[in-house]
């Protein structure tokens, strides 16, 4: 196996190693600076890389990041897009198990809930949960907030969010036919869902 | 078939030693400044340490460490969802558990002793982990001592911080730990079980080498301030050396996975 030439910019660093001076660099992901200190330290194991800042930011120092050599266990963060499977549908909310965050799957599922007012953007008080989701549907949602102790708050109130894949009562994977309907290919039955525009 | 051994009324299980009389003679010589340690080390010399990460594939991160005969394996799970009963918290939670196998000590034991090691490990590690990076979730650290031959808890702490680094949990720095035992005028680093069992006092330091910060200090016995300073300096320099070994282990492991991915 040919070892690629590792220049100084992409050397392996371990937590606690000094990456540079805070006067010259800004800490990005995987790095931190001590308040009142001079140095930027690494907080992960991985490769050190330097990014140029976006031209419109007020602080023009380059950003130093440590990209983990191993997929850091992903945790849902507000604003991230997740894939979840609906567990239960109730009158005012649906509970779902978050299985993927972004493009990475989680090792152990997290609990999320989609409240009635977060299902879609229009006419939010007239939402019927049972016409939007059923148990077992795979939905794409975005994390609104950390929620409470039990579950993250999810939202499907965008065109590209909503049911991505669902099974009909007959057991076949349904095909979306409109924003609010999906049809079973074997029985022809049409069922109501909040469909995501893929 | 019972083997008859004279004078050992305490244990009813088979024990592989038969030289208990010679051990009792050695105990009387410990206060002698010319005393030599059982394995021939100098007073301020630690046993060679071996670390390897990625020992447990089911865990998010894991590490195996040996310090002489003491062997420890630590697995880290997380960040994963906290139990439903836990209250909401803005920062992450750390949950530590240290257990001994039944065959870890020379005499088989149930493994329910050393319950306080779990809370000591928790205190040593929580200062080093950036809890704000995983709000509302829990990181579980499970340490298992496979063989205990002195200086168990410091090795557990060092191994646990390697496992956390292997799991990709954000930390301020690695945590290294060394303990020291006091016998009369002598301070000896990295004591063995026999040396620990009749020490006058002990001191354990858990230290972050790059940040130059002590996360925890545990002292038992009677110490004067000057002796504490002397002992802490010894421990901190040993911790720094241990830190170098741990970093090179992490870099090697990271470089190997990088090669296989390319």
XYZ file of N, CA, C and O in Angstrom, chain B residues 114-217:
416
model
N -14.807 -2.696 45.736
C -14.306 -1.573 44.950
C -15.420 -0.802 44.287
O -15.278 -0.350 43.156
N -16.554 -0.638 44.982
C -17.651 0.124 44.387
C -17.272 1.583 44.265
O -17.796 2.290 43.403
N -16.377 2.047 45.125
C -16.043 3.477 45.079
C -15.186 3.817 43.877
O -15.029 4.990 43.535
N -14.615 2.814 43.209
C -13.794 3.103 42.035
C -14.625 3.741 40.927
O -14.126 4.569 40.172
N -15.903 3.368 40.838
C -16.743 3.934 39.775
C -16.884 5.439 39.961
O -16.788 6.211 39.006
N -17.116 5.863 41.214
C -17.296 7.305 41.411
C -15.960 8.028 41.278
O -15.914 9.177 40.834
N -14.855 7.366 41.653
C -13.543 8.007 41.474
C -13.240 8.185 39.997
O -12.738 9.239 39.582
N -13.555 7.174 39.199
C -13.333 7.286 37.754
C -14.171 8.403 37.172
O -13.714 9.194 36.342
N -15.417 8.507 37.660
C -16.293 9.565 37.163
C -15.706 10.940 37.448
O -15.659 11.822 36.598
N -15.218 11.120 38.689
C -14.664 12.429 39.048
C -13.407 12.721 38.252
O -13.139 13.871 37.893
N -12.635 11.694 37.963
C -11.388 11.931 37.230
C -11.669 12.333 35.784
O -10.962 13.165 35.221
N -12.717 11.741 35.182
C -12.950 11.969 33.761
C -13.821 13.175 33.481
O -13.692 13.791 32.425
N -14.727 13.520 34.407
C -15.722 14.529 34.023
C -15.096 15.895 33.811
O -15.643 16.721 33.085
N -13.938 16.135 34.421
C -13.283 17.419 34.197
C -12.646 17.522 32.828
O -12.327 18.618 32.364
N -12.455 16.388 32.177
C -11.721 16.390 30.921
C -12.620 16.305 29.698
O -12.162 16.558 28.590
N -13.887 15.949 29.882
C -14.767 15.781 28.731
C -15.536 17.076 28.493
O -15.975 17.728 29.441
N -15.711 17.427 27.224
C -16.483 18.615 26.880
C -17.953 18.192 26.845
O -18.468 17.751 25.815
N -18.633 18.319 27.992
C -19.992 17.811 28.093
C -20.969 18.597 27.230
O -22.003 18.068 26.837
N -20.630 19.859 26.915
C -21.555 20.669 26.120
C -21.685 20.164 24.695
O -22.582 20.571 23.978
N -20.777 19.294 24.256
C -20.831 18.862 22.867
C -21.870 17.787 22.627
O -22.182 17.476 21.484
N -22.434 17.199 23.664
C -23.483 16.202 23.456
C -24.614 16.405 24.462
O -24.822 15.616 25.373
N -25.392 17.482 24.288
C -26.454 17.759 25.259
C -27.512 16.666 25.251
O -27.776 16.043 24.220
N -28.107 16.469 26.408
C -29.246 15.582 26.576
C -28.910 14.095 26.427
O -29.752 13.255 26.664
N -27.682 13.758 26.062
C -27.346 12.351 25.880
C -26.362 11.907 26.944
O -25.831 12.693 27.701
N -26.135 10.584 26.991
C -25.260 10.006 28.014
C -24.136 9.250 27.356
O -24.339 8.591 26.333
N -22.967 9.335 27.950
C -21.848 8.503 27.519
C -21.612 7.487 28.635
O -21.453 7.860 29.790
N -21.638 6.204 28.300
C -21.416 5.156 29.300
C -20.003 4.616 29.169
O -19.576 4.270 28.079
N -19.297 4.540 30.281
C -17.942 4.002 30.294
C -17.955 2.757 31.168
O -18.294 2.831 32.349
N -17.610 1.636 30.602
C -17.571 0.396 31.372
C -16.140 -0.105 31.419
O -15.549 -0.392 30.379
N -15.596 -0.213 32.625
C -14.221 -0.674 32.783
C -14.241 -2.038 33.440
O -14.974 -2.263 34.402
N -13.441 -2.946 32.910
C -13.366 -4.292 33.460
C -11.905 -4.583 33.758
O -11.056 -4.485 32.873
N -11.613 -4.911 35.016
C -10.239 -5.236 35.381
C -10.085 -6.739 35.208
O -10.721 -7.531 35.900
N -9.232 -7.142 34.256
C -9.062 -8.558 33.967
C -8.083 -9.205 34.918
O -8.223 -10.366 35.269
N -7.031 -8.467 35.266
C -6.073 -8.989 36.230
C -5.588 -7.817 37.058
O -5.252 -6.757 36.532
N -5.589 -8.006 38.358
C -5.251 -6.908 39.248
C -3.918 -7.206 39.892
O -3.768 -8.223 40.567
N -2.926 -6.340 39.673
C -1.638 -6.592 40.289
C -1.053 -5.276 40.736
O 0.092 -4.961 40.471
N -1.879 -4.466 41.386
C -1.390 -3.199 41.909
C -1.632 -2.073 40.934
O -1.556 -2.263 39.742
N -1.935 -0.909 41.478
C -2.082 0.292 40.646
C -3.209 0.106 39.627
O -3.089 0.477 38.465
N -4.348 -0.460 40.080
C -5.454 -0.749 39.162
C -6.159 0.512 38.730
O -6.396 0.722 37.550
N -6.545 1.332 39.709
C -7.383 2.476 39.363
C -6.678 3.471 38.458
O -7.289 3.957 37.500
N -5.402 3.786 38.654
C -4.740 4.683 37.700
C -4.744 4.126 36.285
O -4.946 4.871 35.321
N -4.557 2.825 36.162
C -4.574 2.254 34.815
C -5.971 2.321 34.222
O -6.143 2.574 33.025
N -7.000 2.131 35.068
C -8.385 2.221 34.589
C -8.652 3.626 34.062
O -9.272 3.805 33.005
N -8.179 4.636 34.788
C -8.417 6.024 34.366
C -7.731 6.302 33.031
O -8.324 6.868 32.105
N -6.476 5.893 32.908
C -5.752 6.162 31.660
C -6.396 5.431 30.497
O -6.572 5.987 29.406
N -6.750 4.177 30.725
C -7.359 3.372 29.670
C -8.718 3.954 29.278
O -9.075 3.968 28.098
N -9.480 4.441 30.265
C -10.797 5.012 29.959
C -10.653 6.267 29.117
O -11.454 6.508 28.199
N -9.636 7.079 29.371
C -9.522 8.297 28.569
C -9.083 7.950 27.148
O -9.505 8.597 26.186
N -8.298 6.879 26.973
C -7.972 6.426 25.614
C -9.215 5.926 24.900
O -9.400 6.186 23.709
N -10.062 5.183 25.627
C -11.283 4.658 25.006
C -12.198 5.804 24.596
O -12.845 5.757 23.545
N -12.279 6.839 25.415
C -13.103 7.998 25.063
C -12.555 8.692 23.832
O -13.313 9.128 22.960
N -11.226 8.816 23.746
C -10.639 9.436 22.556
C -10.914 8.566 21.334
O -11.181 9.068 20.242
N -10.890 7.237 21.514
C -11.151 6.320 20.409
C -12.598 6.428 19.943
O -12.892 6.250 18.770
N -13.508 6.733 20.893
C -14.927 6.830 20.541
C -15.262 8.148 19.875
O -16.382 8.342 19.410
N -14.315 9.078 19.835
C -14.587 10.362 19.207
C -15.337 11.322 20.102
O -15.974 12.252 19.614
N -15.291 11.121 21.406
C -15.918 12.062 22.342
C -14.963 13.238 22.504
O -13.766 13.040 22.705
N -15.493 14.451 22.443
C -14.606 15.618 22.530
C -14.081 15.790 23.941
O -14.844 15.768 24.910
N -12.787 15.947 24.049
C -12.187 16.095 25.371
C -11.231 17.273 25.372
O -10.672 17.635 24.340
N -11.019 17.842 26.533
C -10.041 18.922 26.635
C -8.635 18.367 26.479
O -7.759 19.018 25.925
N -8.389 17.176 27.005
C -7.061 16.565 26.925
C -7.195 15.117 27.393
O -8.182 14.751 28.036
N -6.179 14.312 27.106
C -6.151 12.949 27.643
C -5.917 13.021 29.151
O -5.289 13.953 29.641
N -6.412 12.011 29.859
C -6.204 11.971 31.306
C -5.270 10.808 31.607
O -5.534 9.677 31.210
N -4.161 11.098 32.265
C -3.233 10.034 32.656
C -3.222 9.983 34.173
O -3.430 10.990 34.842
N -2.976 8.807 34.719
C -3.001 8.685 36.177
C -1.871 7.798 36.641
O -1.521 6.817 35.978
N -1.314 8.169 37.782
C -0.234 7.384 38.372
C -0.472 7.403 39.873
O -0.922 8.415 40.426
N -0.199 6.275 40.543
C -0.300 6.352 41.983
C 1.017 5.995 42.627
O 1.902 5.405 42.006
N 1.149 6.419 43.854
C 2.416 6.374 44.560
C 2.112 5.903 45.966
O 1.071 6.228 46.525
N 3.022 5.132 46.523
C 2.743 4.577 47.834
C 3.896 4.949 48.753
O 5.043 5.048 48.328
N 3.591 5.178 50.006
C 4.579 5.699 50.949
C 4.896 4.632 51.979
O 4.005 4.102 52.628
N 6.168 4.265 52.083
C 6.587 3.292 53.084
C 7.665 3.920 53.919
O 8.815 3.961 53.506
N 7.302 4.442 55.066
C 8.307 5.073 55.903
C 8.923 6.240 55.168
O 8.229 7.146 54.715
N 10.268 6.241 55.006
C 10.889 7.371 54.311
C 10.831 7.267 52.798
O 11.183 8.205 52.100
N 10.387 6.113 52.281
C 10.468 5.886 50.841
C 9.159 6.192 50.157
O 8.081 5.868 50.649
N 9.289 6.793 48.964
C 8.119 7.001 48.115
C 8.302 6.114 46.898
O 9.300 6.254 46.201
N 7.381 5.197 46.664
C 7.569 4.329 45.507
C 6.399 4.495 44.543
O 5.235 4.532 44.935
N 6.776 4.597 43.269
C 5.787 4.822 42.223
C 5.239 3.489 41.744
O 5.986 2.507 41.669
N 3.949 3.487 41.382
C 3.357 2.325 40.727
C 3.539 1.071 41.578
O 4.284 0.157 41.219
N 2.896 1.042 42.746
C 3.126 -0.083 43.658
C 2.428 -1.355 43.197
O 1.432 -1.329 42.489
N 2.985 -2.474 43.599
C 2.354 -3.773 43.372
C 1.363 -4.050 44.495
O 1.305 -3.322 45.476
N 0.618 -5.110 44.375
C -0.416 -5.410 45.373
C 0.198 -5.593 46.754
O -0.309 -5.086 47.755
N 1.344 -6.306 46.829
C 1.970 -6.527 48.144
C 2.441 -5.208 48.727
O 2.340 -4.963 49.924
N 2.995 -4.331 47.860
C 3.479 -3.051 48.352
C 2.305 -2.180 48.792
O 2.398 -1.426 49.760
N 1.166 -2.296 48.082
C 0.005 -1.484 48.453
C -0.615 -1.956 49.764
O -1.170 -1.165 50.521
N -0.522 -3.242 50.024
C -1.268 -3.765 51.170
C -0.649 -3.346 52.492
O -1.345 -3.285 53.492
N 0.645 -3.043 52.551
C 1.172 -2.520 53.808
C 1.897 -1.202 53.601
O 3.032 -1.041 54.032
N 1.214 -0.284 52.954
C 1.777 1.049 52.774
C 1.352 1.920 53.944
O 0.365 1.647 54.625
N 2.092 2.994 54.162
C 1.702 3.955 55.192
C 0.705 4.949 54.655
O -0.073 5.522 55.411
N 0.771 5.198 53.370
C -0.131 6.179 52.792
C -0.027 6.069 51.288
O 0.893 5.457 50.762
N -1.008 6.626 50.597
C -0.941 6.567 49.138
C -1.404 7.893 48.578
O -2.114 8.655 49.238
N -0.992 8.131 47.343
C -1.374 9.370 46.681
C -1.620 9.019 45.218
O -0.763 8.410 44.586
N -2.780 9.368 44.699
C -3.038 9.130 43.274
C -3.357 10.450 42.607
O -4.180 11.217 43.108
N -2.707 10.698 41.484
C -2.910 11.940 40.737
C -3.460 11.573 39.365
O -2.912 10.696 38.704
N -4.546 12.213 38.949
C -4.980 12.095 37.556
C -4.757 13.459 36.930
O -5.193 14.472 37.454
N -4.065 13.458 35.798
C -3.435 14.680 35.290
C -3.660 14.782 33.790
O -3.653 13.776 33.090
N -3.881 15.989 33.308
C -3.979 16.228 31.866
C -2.639 16.789 31.411
O -2.328 17.948 31.713
N -1.826 16.031 30.688
C -0.434 16.455 30.471
C -0.264 17.686 29.608
O 0.572 18.535 29.899
N -1.104 17.819 28.549
C -0.869 18.961 27.684
C -1.420 20.246 28.289
O -0.886 21.332 28.097
N -2.516 20.127 29.033
C -3.110 21.316 29.652
C -2.459 21.633 30.995
O -2.761 22.656 31.587
N -1.641 20.758 31.484
C -0.965 20.923 32.784
C -2.003 21.194 33.873
O -1.950 22.195 34.591
N -2.970 20.304 33.972
C -4.003 20.469 34.995
C -4.237 19.128 35.667
O -4.292 18.103 34.992
N -4.433 19.166 36.981
C -4.734 17.951 37.727
C -6.251 17.858 37.832
O -6.898 18.796 38.283
N -6.832 16.756 37.390
C -8.291 16.643 37.506
C -8.706 16.050 38.837
O -9.805 16.293 39.311
N -7.842 15.240 39.440
C -8.224 14.659 40.714
C -6.991 14.271 41.503
O -5.981 13.872 40.945
N -7.072 14.414 42.801
C -5.972 14.049 43.687
C -6.572 13.280 44.847
O -7.488 13.754 45.510
